[in-house]
PDB file of C-alpha atoms and ligand atoms in Angstrom:
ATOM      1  CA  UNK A   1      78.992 103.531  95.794  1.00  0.00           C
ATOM      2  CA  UNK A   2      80.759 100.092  96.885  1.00  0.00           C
ATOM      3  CA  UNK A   3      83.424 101.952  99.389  1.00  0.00           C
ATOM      4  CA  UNK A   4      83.911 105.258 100.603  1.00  0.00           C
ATOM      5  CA  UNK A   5      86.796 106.163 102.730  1.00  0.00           C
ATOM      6  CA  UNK A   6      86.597 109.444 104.549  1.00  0.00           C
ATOM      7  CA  UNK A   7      89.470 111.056 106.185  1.00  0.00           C
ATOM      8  CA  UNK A   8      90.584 107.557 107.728  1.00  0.00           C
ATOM      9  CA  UNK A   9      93.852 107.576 110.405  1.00  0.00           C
ATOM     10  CA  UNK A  10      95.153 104.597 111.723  1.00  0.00           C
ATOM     11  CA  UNK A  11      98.467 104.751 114.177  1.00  0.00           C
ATOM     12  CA  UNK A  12      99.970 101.728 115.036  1.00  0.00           C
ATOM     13  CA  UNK A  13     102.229 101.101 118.418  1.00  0.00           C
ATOM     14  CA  UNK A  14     105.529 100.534 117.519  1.00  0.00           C
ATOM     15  CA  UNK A  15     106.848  99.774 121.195  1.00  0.00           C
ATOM     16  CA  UNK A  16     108.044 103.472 122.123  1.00  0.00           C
ATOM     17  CA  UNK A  17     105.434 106.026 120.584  1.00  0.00           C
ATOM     18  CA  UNK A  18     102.526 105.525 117.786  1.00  0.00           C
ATOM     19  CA  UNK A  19     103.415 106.029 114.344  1.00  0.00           C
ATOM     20  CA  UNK A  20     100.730 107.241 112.146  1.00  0.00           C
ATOM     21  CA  UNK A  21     100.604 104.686 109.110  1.00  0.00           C
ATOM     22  CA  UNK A  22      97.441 106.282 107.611  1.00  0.00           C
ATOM     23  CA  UNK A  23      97.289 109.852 108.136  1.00  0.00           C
ATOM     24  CA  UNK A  24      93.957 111.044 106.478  1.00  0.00           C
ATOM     25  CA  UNK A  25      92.565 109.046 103.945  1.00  0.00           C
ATOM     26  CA  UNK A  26      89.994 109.506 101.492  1.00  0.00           C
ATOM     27  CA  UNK A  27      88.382 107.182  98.954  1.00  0.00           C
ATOM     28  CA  UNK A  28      85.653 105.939  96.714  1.00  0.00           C
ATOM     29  CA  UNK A  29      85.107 103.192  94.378  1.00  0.00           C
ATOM     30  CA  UNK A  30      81.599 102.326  92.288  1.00  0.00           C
ATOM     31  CA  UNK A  31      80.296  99.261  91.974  1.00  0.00           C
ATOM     32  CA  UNK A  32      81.955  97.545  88.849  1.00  0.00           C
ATOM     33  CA  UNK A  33      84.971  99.583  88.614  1.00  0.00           C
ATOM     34  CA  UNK A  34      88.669  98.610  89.988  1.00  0.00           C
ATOM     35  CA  UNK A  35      91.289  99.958  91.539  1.00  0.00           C
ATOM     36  CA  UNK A  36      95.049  99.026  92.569  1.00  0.00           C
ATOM     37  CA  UNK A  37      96.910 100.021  95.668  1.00  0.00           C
ATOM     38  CA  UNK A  38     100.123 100.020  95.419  1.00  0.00           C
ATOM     39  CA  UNK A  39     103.173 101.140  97.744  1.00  0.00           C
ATOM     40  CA  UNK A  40     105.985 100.097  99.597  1.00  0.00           C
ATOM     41  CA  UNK A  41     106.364  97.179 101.765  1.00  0.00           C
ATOM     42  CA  UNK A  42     105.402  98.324 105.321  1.00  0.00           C
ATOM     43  CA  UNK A  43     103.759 101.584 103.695  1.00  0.00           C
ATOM     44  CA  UNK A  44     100.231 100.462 105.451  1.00  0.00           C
ATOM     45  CA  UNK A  45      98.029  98.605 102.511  1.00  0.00           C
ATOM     46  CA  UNK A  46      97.328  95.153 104.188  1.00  0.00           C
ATOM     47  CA  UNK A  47      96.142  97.544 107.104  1.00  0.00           C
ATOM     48  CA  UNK A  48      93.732  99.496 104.949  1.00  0.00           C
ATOM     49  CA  UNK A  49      92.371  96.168 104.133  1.00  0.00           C
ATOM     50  CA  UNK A  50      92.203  94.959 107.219  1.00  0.00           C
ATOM     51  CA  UNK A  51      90.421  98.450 108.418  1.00  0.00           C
ATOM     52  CA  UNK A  52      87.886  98.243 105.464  1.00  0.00           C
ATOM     53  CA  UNK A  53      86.793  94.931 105.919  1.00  0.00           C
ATOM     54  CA  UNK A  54      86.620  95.102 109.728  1.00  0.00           C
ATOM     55  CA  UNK A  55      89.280  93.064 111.059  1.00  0.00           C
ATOM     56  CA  UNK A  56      91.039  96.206 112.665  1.00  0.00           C
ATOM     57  CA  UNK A  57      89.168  98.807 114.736  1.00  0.00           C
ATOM     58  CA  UNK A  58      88.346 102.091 113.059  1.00  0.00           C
ATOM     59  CA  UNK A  59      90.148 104.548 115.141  1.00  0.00           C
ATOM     60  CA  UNK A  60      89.582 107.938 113.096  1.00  0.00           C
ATOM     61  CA  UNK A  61      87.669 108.678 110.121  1.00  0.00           C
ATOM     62  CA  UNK A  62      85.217 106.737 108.426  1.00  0.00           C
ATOM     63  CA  UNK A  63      84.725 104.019 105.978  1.00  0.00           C
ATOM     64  CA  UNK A  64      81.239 102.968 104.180  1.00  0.00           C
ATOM     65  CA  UNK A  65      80.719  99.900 102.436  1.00  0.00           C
ATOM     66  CA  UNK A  66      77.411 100.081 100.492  1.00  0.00           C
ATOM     67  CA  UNK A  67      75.177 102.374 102.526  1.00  0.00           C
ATOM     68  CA  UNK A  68      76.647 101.055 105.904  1.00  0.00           C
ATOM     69  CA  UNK A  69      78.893 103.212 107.935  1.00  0.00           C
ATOM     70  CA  UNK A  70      80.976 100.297 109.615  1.00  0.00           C
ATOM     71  CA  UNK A  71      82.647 102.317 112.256  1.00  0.00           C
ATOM     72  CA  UNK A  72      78.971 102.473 113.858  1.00  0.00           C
ATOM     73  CA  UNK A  73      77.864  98.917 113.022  1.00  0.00           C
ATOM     74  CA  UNK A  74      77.449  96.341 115.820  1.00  0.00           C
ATOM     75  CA  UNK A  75      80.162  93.174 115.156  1.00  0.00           C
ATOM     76  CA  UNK A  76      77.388  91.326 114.040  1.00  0.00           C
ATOM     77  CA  UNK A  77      76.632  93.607 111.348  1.00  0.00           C
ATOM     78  CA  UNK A  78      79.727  93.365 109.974  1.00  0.00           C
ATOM     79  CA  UNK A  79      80.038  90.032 110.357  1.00  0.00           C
ATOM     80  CA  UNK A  80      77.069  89.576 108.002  1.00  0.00           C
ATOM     81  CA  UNK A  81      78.416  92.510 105.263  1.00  0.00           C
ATOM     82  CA  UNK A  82      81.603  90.353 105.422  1.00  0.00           C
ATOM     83  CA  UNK A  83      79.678  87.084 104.628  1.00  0.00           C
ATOM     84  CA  UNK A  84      77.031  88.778 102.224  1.00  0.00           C
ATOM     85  CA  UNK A  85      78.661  90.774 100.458  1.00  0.00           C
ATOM     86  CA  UNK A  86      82.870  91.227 100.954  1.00  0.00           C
ATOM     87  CA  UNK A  87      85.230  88.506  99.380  1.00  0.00           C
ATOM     88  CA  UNK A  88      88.862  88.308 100.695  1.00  0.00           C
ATOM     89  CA  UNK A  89      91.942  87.570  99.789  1.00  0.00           C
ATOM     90  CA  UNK A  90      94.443  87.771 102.474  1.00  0.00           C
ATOM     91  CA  UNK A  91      98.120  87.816 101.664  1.00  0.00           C
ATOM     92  CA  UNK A  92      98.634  84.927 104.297  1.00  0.00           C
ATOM     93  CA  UNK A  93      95.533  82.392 102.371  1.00  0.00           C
ATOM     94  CA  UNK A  94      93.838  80.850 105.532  1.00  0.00           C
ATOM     95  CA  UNK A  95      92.802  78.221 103.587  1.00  0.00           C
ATOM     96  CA  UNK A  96      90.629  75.771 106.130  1.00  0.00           C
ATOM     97  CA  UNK A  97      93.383  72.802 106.408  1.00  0.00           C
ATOM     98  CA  UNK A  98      90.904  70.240 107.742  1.00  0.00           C
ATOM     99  CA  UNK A  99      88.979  70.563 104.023  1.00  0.00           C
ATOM    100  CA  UNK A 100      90.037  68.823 101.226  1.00  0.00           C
ATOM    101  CA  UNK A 101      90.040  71.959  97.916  1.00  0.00           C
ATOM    102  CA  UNK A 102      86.425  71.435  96.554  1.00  0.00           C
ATOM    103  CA  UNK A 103      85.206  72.418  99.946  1.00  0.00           C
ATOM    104  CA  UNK A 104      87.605  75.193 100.751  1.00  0.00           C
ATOM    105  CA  UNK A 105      86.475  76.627  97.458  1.00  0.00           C
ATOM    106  CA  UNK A 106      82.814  76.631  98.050  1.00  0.00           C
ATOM    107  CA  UNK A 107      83.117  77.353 101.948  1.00  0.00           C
ATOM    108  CA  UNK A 108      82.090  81.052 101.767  1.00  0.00           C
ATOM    109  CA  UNK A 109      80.129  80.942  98.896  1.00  0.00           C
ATOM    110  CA  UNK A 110      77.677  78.167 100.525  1.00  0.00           C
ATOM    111  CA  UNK A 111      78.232  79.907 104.193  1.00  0.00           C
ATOM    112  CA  UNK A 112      75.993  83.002 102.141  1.00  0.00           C
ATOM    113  CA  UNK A 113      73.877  80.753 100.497  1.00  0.00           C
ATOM    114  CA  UNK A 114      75.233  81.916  96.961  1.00  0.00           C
ATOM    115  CA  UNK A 115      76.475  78.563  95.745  1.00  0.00           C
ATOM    116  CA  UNK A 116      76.565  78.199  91.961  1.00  0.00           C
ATOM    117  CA  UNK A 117      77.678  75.055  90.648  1.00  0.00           C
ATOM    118  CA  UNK A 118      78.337  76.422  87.079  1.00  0.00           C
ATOM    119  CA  UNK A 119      80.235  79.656  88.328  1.00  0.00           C
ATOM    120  CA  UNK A 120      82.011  77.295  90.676  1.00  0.00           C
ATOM    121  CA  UNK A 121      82.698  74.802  87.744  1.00  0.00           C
ATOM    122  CA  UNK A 122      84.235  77.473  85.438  1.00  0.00           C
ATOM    123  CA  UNK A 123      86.481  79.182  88.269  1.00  0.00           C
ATOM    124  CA  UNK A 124      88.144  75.999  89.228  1.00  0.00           C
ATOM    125  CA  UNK A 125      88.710  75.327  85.102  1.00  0.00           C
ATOM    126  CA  UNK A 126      89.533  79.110  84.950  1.00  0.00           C
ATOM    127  CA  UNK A 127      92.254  78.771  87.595  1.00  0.00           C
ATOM    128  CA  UNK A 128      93.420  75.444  86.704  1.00  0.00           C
ATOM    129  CA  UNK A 129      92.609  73.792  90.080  1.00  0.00           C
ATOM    130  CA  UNK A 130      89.912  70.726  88.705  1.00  0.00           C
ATOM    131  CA  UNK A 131      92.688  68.161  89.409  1.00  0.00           C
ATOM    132  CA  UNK A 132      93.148  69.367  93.039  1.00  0.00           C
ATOM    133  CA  UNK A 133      89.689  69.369  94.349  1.00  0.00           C
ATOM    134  CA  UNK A 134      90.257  65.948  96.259  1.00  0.00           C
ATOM    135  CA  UNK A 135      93.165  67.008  97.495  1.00  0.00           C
ATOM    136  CA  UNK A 136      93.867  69.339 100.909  1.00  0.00           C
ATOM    137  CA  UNK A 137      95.860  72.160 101.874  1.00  0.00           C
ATOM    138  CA  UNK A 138      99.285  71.022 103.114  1.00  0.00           C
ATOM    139  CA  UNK A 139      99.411  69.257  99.582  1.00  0.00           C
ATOM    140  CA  UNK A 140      99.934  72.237  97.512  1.00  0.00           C
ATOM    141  CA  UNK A 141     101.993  74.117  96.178  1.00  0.00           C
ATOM    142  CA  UNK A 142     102.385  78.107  97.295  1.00  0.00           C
ATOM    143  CA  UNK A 143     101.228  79.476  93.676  1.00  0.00           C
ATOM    144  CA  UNK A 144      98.471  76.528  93.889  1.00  0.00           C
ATOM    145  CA  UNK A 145      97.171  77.830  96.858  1.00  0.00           C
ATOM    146  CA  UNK A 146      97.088  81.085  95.865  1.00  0.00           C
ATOM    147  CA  UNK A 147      94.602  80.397  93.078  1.00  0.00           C
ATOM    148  CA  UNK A 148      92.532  78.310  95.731  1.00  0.00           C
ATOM    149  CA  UNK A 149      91.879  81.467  97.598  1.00  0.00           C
ATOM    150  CA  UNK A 150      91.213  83.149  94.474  1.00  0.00           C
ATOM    151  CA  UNK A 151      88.801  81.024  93.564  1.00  0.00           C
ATOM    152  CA  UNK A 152      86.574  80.388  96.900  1.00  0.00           C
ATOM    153  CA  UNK A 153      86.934  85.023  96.973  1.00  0.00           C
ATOM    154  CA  UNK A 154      85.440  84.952  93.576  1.00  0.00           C
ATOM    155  CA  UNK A 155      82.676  81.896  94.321  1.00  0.00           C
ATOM    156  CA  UNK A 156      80.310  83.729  96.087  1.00  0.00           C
ATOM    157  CA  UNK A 157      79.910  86.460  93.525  1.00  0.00           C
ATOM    158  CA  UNK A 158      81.156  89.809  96.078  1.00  0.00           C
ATOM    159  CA  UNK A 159      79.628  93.171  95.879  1.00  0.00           C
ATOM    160  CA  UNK A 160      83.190  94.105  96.842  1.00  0.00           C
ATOM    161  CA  UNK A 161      86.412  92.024  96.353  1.00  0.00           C
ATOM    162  CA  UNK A 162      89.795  92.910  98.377  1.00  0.00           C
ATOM    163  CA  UNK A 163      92.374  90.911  97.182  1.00  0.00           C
ATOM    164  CA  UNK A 164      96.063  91.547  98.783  1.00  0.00           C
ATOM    165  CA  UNK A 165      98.549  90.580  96.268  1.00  0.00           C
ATOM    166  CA  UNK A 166      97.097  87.771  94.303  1.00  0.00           C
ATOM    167  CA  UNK A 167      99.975  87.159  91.963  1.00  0.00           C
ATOM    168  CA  UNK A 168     102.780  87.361  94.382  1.00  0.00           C
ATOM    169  CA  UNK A 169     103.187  83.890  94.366  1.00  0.00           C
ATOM    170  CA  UNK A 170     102.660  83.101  90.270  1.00  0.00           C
ATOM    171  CA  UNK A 171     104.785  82.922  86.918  1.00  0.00           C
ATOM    172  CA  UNK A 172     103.165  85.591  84.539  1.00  0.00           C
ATOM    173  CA  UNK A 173     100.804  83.040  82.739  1.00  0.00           C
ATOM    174  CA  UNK A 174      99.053  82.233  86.111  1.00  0.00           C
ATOM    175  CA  UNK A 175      99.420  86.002  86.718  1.00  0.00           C
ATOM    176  CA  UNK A 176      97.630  87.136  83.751  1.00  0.00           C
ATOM    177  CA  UNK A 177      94.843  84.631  84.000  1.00  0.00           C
ATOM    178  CA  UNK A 178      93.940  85.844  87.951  1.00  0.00           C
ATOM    179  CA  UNK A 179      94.192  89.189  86.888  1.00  0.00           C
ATOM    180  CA  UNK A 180      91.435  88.483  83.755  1.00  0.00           C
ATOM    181  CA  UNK A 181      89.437  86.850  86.016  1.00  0.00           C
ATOM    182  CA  UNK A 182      89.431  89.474  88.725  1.00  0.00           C
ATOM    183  CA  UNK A 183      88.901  92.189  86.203  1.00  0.00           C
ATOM    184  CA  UNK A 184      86.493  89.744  84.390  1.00  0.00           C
ATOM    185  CA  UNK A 185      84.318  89.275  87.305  1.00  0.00           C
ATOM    186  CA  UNK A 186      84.222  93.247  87.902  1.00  0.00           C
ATOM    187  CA  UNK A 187      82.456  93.754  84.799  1.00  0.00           C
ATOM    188  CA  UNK A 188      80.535  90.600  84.688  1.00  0.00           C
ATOM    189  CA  UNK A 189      79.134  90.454  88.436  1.00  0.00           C
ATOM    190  CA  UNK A 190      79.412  94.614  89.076  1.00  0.00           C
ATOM    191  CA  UNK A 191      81.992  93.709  91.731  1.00  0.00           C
ATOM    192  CA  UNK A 192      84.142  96.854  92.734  1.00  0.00           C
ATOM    193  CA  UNK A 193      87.715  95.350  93.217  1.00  0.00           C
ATOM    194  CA  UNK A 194      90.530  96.835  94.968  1.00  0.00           C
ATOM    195  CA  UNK A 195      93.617  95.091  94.210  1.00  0.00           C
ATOM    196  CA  UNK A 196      97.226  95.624  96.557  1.00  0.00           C
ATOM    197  CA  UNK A 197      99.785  95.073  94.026  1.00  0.00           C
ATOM    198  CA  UNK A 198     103.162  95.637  93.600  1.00  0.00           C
ATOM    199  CA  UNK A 199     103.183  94.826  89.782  1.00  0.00           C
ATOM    200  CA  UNK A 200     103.408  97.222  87.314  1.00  0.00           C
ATOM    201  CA  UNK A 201     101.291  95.288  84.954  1.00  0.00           C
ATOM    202  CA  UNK A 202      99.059  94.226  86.809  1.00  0.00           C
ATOM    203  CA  UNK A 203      98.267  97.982  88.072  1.00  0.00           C
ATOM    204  CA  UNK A 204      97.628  98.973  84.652  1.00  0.00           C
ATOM    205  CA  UNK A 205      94.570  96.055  83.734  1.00  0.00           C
ATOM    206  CA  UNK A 206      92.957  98.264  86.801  1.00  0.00           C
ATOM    207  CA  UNK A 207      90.594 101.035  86.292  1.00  0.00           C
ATOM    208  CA  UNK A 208      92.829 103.796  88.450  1.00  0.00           C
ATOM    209  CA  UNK A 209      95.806 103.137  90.096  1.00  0.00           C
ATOM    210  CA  UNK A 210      96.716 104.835  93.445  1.00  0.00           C
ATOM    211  CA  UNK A 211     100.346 104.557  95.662  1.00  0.00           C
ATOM    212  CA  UNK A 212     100.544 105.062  99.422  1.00  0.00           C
ATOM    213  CA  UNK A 213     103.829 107.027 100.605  1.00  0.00           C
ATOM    214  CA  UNK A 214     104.079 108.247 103.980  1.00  0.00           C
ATOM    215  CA  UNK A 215     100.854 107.727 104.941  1.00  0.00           C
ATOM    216  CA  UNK A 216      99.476 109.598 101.990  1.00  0.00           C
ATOM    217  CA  UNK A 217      97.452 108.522  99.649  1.00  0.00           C
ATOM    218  CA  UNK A 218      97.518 109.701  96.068  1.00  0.00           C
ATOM    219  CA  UNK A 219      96.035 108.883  92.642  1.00  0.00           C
ATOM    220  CA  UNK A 220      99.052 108.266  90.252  1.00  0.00           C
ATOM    221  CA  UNK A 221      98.684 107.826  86.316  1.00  0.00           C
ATOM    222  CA  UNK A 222      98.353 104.375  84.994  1.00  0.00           C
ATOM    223  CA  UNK A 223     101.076 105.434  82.260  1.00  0.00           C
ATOM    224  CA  UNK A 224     103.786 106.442  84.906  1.00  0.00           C
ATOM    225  CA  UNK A 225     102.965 103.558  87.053  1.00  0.00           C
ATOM    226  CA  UNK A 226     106.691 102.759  88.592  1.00  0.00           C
ATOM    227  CA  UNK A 227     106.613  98.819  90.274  1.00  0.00           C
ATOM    228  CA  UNK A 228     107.765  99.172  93.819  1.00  0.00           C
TER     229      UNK A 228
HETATM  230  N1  ATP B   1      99.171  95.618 115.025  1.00  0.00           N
HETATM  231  C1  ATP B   1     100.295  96.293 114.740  1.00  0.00           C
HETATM  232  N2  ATP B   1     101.081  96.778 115.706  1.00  0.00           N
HETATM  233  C2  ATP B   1     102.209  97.468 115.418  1.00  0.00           C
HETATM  234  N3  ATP B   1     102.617  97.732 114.168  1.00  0.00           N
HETATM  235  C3  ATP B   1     101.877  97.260 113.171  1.00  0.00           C
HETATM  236  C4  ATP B   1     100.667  96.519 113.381  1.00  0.00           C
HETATM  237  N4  ATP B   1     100.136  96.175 112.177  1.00  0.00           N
HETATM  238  C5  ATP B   1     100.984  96.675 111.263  1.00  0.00           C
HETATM  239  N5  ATP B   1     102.006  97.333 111.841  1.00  0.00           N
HETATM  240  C6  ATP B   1     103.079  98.068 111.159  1.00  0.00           C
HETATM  241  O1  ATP B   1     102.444  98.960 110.270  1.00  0.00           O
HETATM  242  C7  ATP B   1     103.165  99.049 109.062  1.00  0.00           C
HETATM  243  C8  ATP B   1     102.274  98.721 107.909  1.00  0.00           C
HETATM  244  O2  ATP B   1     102.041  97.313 107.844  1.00  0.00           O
HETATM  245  P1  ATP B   1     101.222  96.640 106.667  1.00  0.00           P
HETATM  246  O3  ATP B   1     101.172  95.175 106.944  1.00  0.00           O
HETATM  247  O4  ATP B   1      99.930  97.338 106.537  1.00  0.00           O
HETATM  248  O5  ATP B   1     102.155  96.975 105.419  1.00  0.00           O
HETATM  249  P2  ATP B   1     102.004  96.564 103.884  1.00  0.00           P
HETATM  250  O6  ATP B   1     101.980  97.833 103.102  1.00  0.00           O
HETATM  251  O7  ATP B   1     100.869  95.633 103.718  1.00  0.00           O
HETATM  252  O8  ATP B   1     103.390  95.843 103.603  1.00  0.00           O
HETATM  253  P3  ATP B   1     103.735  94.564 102.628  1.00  0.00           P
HETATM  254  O9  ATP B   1     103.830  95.117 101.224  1.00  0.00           O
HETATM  255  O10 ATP B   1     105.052  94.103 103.146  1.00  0.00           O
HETATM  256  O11 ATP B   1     102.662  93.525 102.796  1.00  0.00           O
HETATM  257  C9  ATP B   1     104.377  98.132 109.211  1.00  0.00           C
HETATM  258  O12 ATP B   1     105.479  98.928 109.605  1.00  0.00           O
HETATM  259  C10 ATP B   1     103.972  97.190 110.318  1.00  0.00           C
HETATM  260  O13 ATP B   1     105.087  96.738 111.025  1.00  0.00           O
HETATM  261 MG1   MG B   2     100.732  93.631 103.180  1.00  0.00          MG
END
């Protein structure tokens, strides 16, 4: 099992009272299958991210990643699952500004010591980002940018890729060619992939589809998929 998600809560403050955004959540994705999230804006997905790969305390429940319960595991522990073996794509890039593209592509990917020059080589054709790599950040385009972060997630091969809307910013060619790759890589590499996605098509390329309303999350049938 890549994740397992066991009756997870989260509340956030809202200024007056906490709201429960998460109210008990339970999942489980294998290694080499994929799954979308989808759901409203402001229904609580970038915060199940941000829960599963550490970046928010756990407050109730429980979430493994491999064999590692994270809610127990020291900072340092997670600091190495999230090098060794999570890749990220956060709806707000964080691409490293001071680094032209060829480095912000292999940053992660060399930080774990899982550099490969030929995977690397292919992703940047993939993604059509070779005529960037001398270039940096501030340079680019929104959609460009977008694939940049795709590409340095999928460099260092992850046991387990989160990726929060990676085709919110591209036309449907782009689109379809991320989504390939993503799905690609699951089957190729054994990565389990959970995808946030508002698109209807891009839901159905996933494995199983789920939506979170109210806090609830519930497996919904790729054929009746609905875009938010
Ligand atoms: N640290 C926080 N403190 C207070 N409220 C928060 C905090 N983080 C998130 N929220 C609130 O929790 C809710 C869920 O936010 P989240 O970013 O997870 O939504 P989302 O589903 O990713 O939305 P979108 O599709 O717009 O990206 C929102 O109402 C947001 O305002
Ligand atoms: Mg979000």
């Amino acid at each position: 099992m890549a994740l397992e998600i066991k009756n997870l809560k989260h509340l956030v403050d809202d200024g007056t009272h906490g709201r429960e955004i998460l109210c008990d959540i339970n999942l489980k994705l294998d290694q080499g299958e994929s799954l979308a999230l989808m759901g409203d804006s402001g229904s609580g997905k970038t915060t199940l991210l941000n829960l599963i790969c550490g970046l928010e305390p756990i407050q109730c429940g429980d979430i493994h990643i491999g064999n590692i319960n994270i809610k127990n595991a020291a900072d340092k522990k997670i600091s190495l699952i999230r090098k060794n073996d999570l890749g990220i794509i956060f709806q707000q890039f964080n691409l490293l500004t001071g680094l032209n593209i060829r480095d912000n592509i292999a940053f992660s990917a060399k930080l774990a010591n899982k550099f490969d020059h030929e995977h690397n080589e292919r992703l940047t054709k993939n993604l059509g980002l070779a005529h960037l790599l001398n270039k940096f950040p501030a340079t680019l385009s929104g959609g460009e940018i977008q694939r940049v972060a795709i590409a340095r997630a999928l460099a260092a091969k992850p046991k387990l890729l989160l990726a929060d809307e990676p085709t919110g910013n591209l036309d449907l060619k782009n689109s379809n060619t991320v989504v390939d790759l993503l799905a690609g890589l699951a089957k190729t590499y054994n990565t389990a992939l959970l995808i946030v996605t508002h698109s209807q098509q891009v839901a159905q390329r996933m494995d199983k589809v789920y939506r979170l309303v109210c806090g609830q999350l519930t497996q919904v049938n790729a054929l009746e998929i609905e875009a938010d």
